[in-house]
CSV table of C-alpha atoms in Angstrom, one decimal:
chain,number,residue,atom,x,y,z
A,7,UNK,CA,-217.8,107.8,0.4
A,8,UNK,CA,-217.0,110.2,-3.0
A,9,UNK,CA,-213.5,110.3,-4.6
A,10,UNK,CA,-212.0,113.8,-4.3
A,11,UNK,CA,-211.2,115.2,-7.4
A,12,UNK,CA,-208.6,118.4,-7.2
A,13,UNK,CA,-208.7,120.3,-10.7
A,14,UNK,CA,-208.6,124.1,-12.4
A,15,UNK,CA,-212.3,125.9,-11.5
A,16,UNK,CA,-212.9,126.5,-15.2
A,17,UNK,CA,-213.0,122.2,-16.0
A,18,UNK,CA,-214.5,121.1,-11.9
A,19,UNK,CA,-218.2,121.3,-12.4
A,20,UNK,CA,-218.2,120.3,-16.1
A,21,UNK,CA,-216.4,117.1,-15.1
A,22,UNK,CA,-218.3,116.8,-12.0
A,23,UNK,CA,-221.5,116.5,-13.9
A,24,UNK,CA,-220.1,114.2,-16.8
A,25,UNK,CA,-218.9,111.6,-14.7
A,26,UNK,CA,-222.1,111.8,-12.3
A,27,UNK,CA,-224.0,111.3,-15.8
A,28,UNK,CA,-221.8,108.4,-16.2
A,29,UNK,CA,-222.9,106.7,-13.0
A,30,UNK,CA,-219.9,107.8,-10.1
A,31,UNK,CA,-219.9,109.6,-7.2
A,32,UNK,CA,-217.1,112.3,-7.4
A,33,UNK,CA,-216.9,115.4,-5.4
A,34,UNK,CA,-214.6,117.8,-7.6
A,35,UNK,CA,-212.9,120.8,-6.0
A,36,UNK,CA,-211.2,123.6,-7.1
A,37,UNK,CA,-207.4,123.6,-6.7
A,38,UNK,CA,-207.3,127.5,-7.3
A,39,UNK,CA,-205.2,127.4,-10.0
A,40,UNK,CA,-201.2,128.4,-9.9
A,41,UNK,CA,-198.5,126.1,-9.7
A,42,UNK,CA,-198.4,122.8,-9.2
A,43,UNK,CA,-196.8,122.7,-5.5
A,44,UNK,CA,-199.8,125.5,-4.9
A,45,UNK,CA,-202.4,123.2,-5.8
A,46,UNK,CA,-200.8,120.6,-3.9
A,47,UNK,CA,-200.3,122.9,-0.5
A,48,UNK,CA,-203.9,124.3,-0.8
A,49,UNK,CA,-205.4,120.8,-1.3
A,50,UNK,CA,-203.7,119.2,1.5
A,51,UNK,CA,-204.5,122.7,3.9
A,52,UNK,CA,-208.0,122.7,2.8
A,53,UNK,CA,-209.4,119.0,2.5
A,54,UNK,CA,-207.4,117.5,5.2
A,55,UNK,CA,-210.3,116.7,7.4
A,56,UNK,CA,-213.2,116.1,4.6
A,57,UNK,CA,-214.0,112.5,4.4
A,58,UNK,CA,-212.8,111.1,1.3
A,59,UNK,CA,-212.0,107.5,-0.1
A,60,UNK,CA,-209.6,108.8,-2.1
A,61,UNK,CA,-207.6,112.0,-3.3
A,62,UNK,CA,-206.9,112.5,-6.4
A,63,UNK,CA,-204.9,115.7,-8.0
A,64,UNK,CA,-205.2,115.9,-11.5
A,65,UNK,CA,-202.4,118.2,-12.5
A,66,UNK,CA,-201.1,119.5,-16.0
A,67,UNK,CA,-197.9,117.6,-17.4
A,68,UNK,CA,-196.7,120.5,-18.5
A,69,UNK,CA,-195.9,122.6,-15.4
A,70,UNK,CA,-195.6,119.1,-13.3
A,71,UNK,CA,-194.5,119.3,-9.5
A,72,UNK,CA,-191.5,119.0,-7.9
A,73,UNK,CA,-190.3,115.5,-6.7
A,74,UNK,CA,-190.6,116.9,-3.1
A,75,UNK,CA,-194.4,118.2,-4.2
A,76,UNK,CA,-195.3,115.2,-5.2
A,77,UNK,CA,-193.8,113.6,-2.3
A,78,UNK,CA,-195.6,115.8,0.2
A,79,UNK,CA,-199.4,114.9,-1.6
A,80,UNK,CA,-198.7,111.4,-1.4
A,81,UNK,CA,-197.8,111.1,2.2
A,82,UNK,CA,-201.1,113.7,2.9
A,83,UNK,CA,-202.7,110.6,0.5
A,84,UNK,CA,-203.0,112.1,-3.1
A,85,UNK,CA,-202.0,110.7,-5.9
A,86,UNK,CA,-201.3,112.9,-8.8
A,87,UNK,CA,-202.1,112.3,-12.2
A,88,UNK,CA,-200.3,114.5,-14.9
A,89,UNK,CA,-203.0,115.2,-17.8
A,90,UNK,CA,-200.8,114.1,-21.0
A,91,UNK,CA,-199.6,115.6,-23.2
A,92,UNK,CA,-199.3,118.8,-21.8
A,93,UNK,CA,-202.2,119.3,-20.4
A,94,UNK,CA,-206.0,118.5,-20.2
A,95,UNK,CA,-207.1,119.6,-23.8
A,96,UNK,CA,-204.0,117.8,-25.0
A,97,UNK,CA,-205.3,114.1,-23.3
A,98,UNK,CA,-208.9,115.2,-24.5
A,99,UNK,CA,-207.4,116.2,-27.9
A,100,UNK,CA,-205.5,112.7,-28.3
A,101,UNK,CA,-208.6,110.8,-27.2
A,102,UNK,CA,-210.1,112.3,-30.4
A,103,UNK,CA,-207.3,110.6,-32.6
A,104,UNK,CA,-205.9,114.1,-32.9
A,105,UNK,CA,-202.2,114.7,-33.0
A,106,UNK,CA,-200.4,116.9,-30.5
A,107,UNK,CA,-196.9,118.2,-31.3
A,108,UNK,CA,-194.4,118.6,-28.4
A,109,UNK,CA,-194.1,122.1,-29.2
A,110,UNK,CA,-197.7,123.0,-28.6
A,111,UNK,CA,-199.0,124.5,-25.5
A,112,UNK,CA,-201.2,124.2,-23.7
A,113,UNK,CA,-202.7,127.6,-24.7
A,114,UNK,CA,-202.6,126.6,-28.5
A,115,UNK,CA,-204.3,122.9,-27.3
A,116,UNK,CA,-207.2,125.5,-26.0
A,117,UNK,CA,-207.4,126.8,-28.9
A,118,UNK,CA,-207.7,123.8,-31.1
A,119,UNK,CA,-210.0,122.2,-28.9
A,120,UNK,CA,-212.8,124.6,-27.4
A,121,UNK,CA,-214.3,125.7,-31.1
A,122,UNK,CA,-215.3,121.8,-31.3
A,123,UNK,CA,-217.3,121.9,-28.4
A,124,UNK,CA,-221.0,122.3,-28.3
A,125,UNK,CA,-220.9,125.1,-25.9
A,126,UNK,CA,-218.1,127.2,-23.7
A,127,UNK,CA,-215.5,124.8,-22.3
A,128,UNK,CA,-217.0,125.5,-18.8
A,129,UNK,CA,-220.1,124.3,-19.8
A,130,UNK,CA,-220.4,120.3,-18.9
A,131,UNK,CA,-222.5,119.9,-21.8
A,132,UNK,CA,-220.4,121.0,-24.2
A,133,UNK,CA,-218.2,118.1,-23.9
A,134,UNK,CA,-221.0,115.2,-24.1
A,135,UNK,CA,-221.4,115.2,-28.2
A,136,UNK,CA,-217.5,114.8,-28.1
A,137,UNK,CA,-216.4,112.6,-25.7
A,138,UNK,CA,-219.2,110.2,-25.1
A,139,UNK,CA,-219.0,106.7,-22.8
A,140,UNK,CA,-218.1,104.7,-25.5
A,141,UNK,CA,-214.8,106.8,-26.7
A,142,UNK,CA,-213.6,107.6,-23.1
A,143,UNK,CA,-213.7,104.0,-22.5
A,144,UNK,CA,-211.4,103.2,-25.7
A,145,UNK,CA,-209.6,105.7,-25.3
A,146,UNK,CA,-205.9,104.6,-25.0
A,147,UNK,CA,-204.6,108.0,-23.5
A,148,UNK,CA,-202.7,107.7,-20.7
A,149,UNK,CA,-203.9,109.9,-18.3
A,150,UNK,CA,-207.6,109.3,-19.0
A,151,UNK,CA,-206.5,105.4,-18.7
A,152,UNK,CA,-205.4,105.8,-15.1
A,153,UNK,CA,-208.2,108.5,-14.5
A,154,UNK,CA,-210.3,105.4,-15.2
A,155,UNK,CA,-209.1,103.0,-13.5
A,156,UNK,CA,-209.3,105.3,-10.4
A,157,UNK,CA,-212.4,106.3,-10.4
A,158,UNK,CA,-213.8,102.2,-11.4
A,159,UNK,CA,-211.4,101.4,-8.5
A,160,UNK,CA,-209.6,98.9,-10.9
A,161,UNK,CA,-205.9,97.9,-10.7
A,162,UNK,CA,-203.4,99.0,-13.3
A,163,UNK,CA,-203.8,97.3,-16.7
């Protein structure tokens, strides 16, 4: 049975496709984008009777839910993980060895990350010359560690 993967439409099928190139069985939907607690209501509305393993919502740290949002995915059977810092680019960004400033945001972390890709950010591809195998498995980031370890069904380190 696949992991479900709940992210922003724009990164789902890139990621689907790099971590099916690495080997695991994901099925990535969209979480429509918004808020945080409106991810978290139209994951649990719309996936509530698919036949998952595990949930996973993979949520930006800056614009994190509520403590009663993320109490209402867990007992539907998410568990969150906050891409840190701020946001996806800024755990893909760190990963790289590249700093990133609390005052960024993630709009500026966009912008200093998608002109080193080898394609548009949507495109799976794009991301393979960057982040290969060997630096996603070194890298120390924290949200990529536990995205890891959840999807290699491993305990915390």
């Amino acid at each position: 049975m696949p992991h479900c993967l709940t992210l922003p439409l724009d990164h789902r099928e890139s990621l689907r496709k790099h971590l099916e190139r690495a080997g695991l069985k994901v099925q990535v939907e969209a979480g429509d984008g918004g808020s945080a607690g409106n991810v978290i209501t139209n994951s649990i509305r719309s996936y509530k009777s698919a036949a998952y393993d595990r949930r996973i919502l993979l949520l930006d740290a800056d614009l994190p839910p509520t403590e009663a949002e993320s109490k209402r995915a867990e007992q539907a059977g998410y568990e969150i993980i906050l891409w840190q810092p701020q946001c996806l680019e800024g755990a893909l960004l760190d990963a790289l060895g590249e700093p990133v400033r609390a005052h960024e945001t993630s709009q500026q972390l966009k912008q200093r990350l998608h002109p080193q890709l080898a394609g548009r950010h949507t495109d799976s591809a794009a991301y393979a010359e960057l982040f290969t195998a060997d630096l996603l498995q070194k890298a120390s980031n924290p949200a990529l560690s536990q995205l890891r370890r959840v999807l290699l069904n491993q305990l915390a380190e």
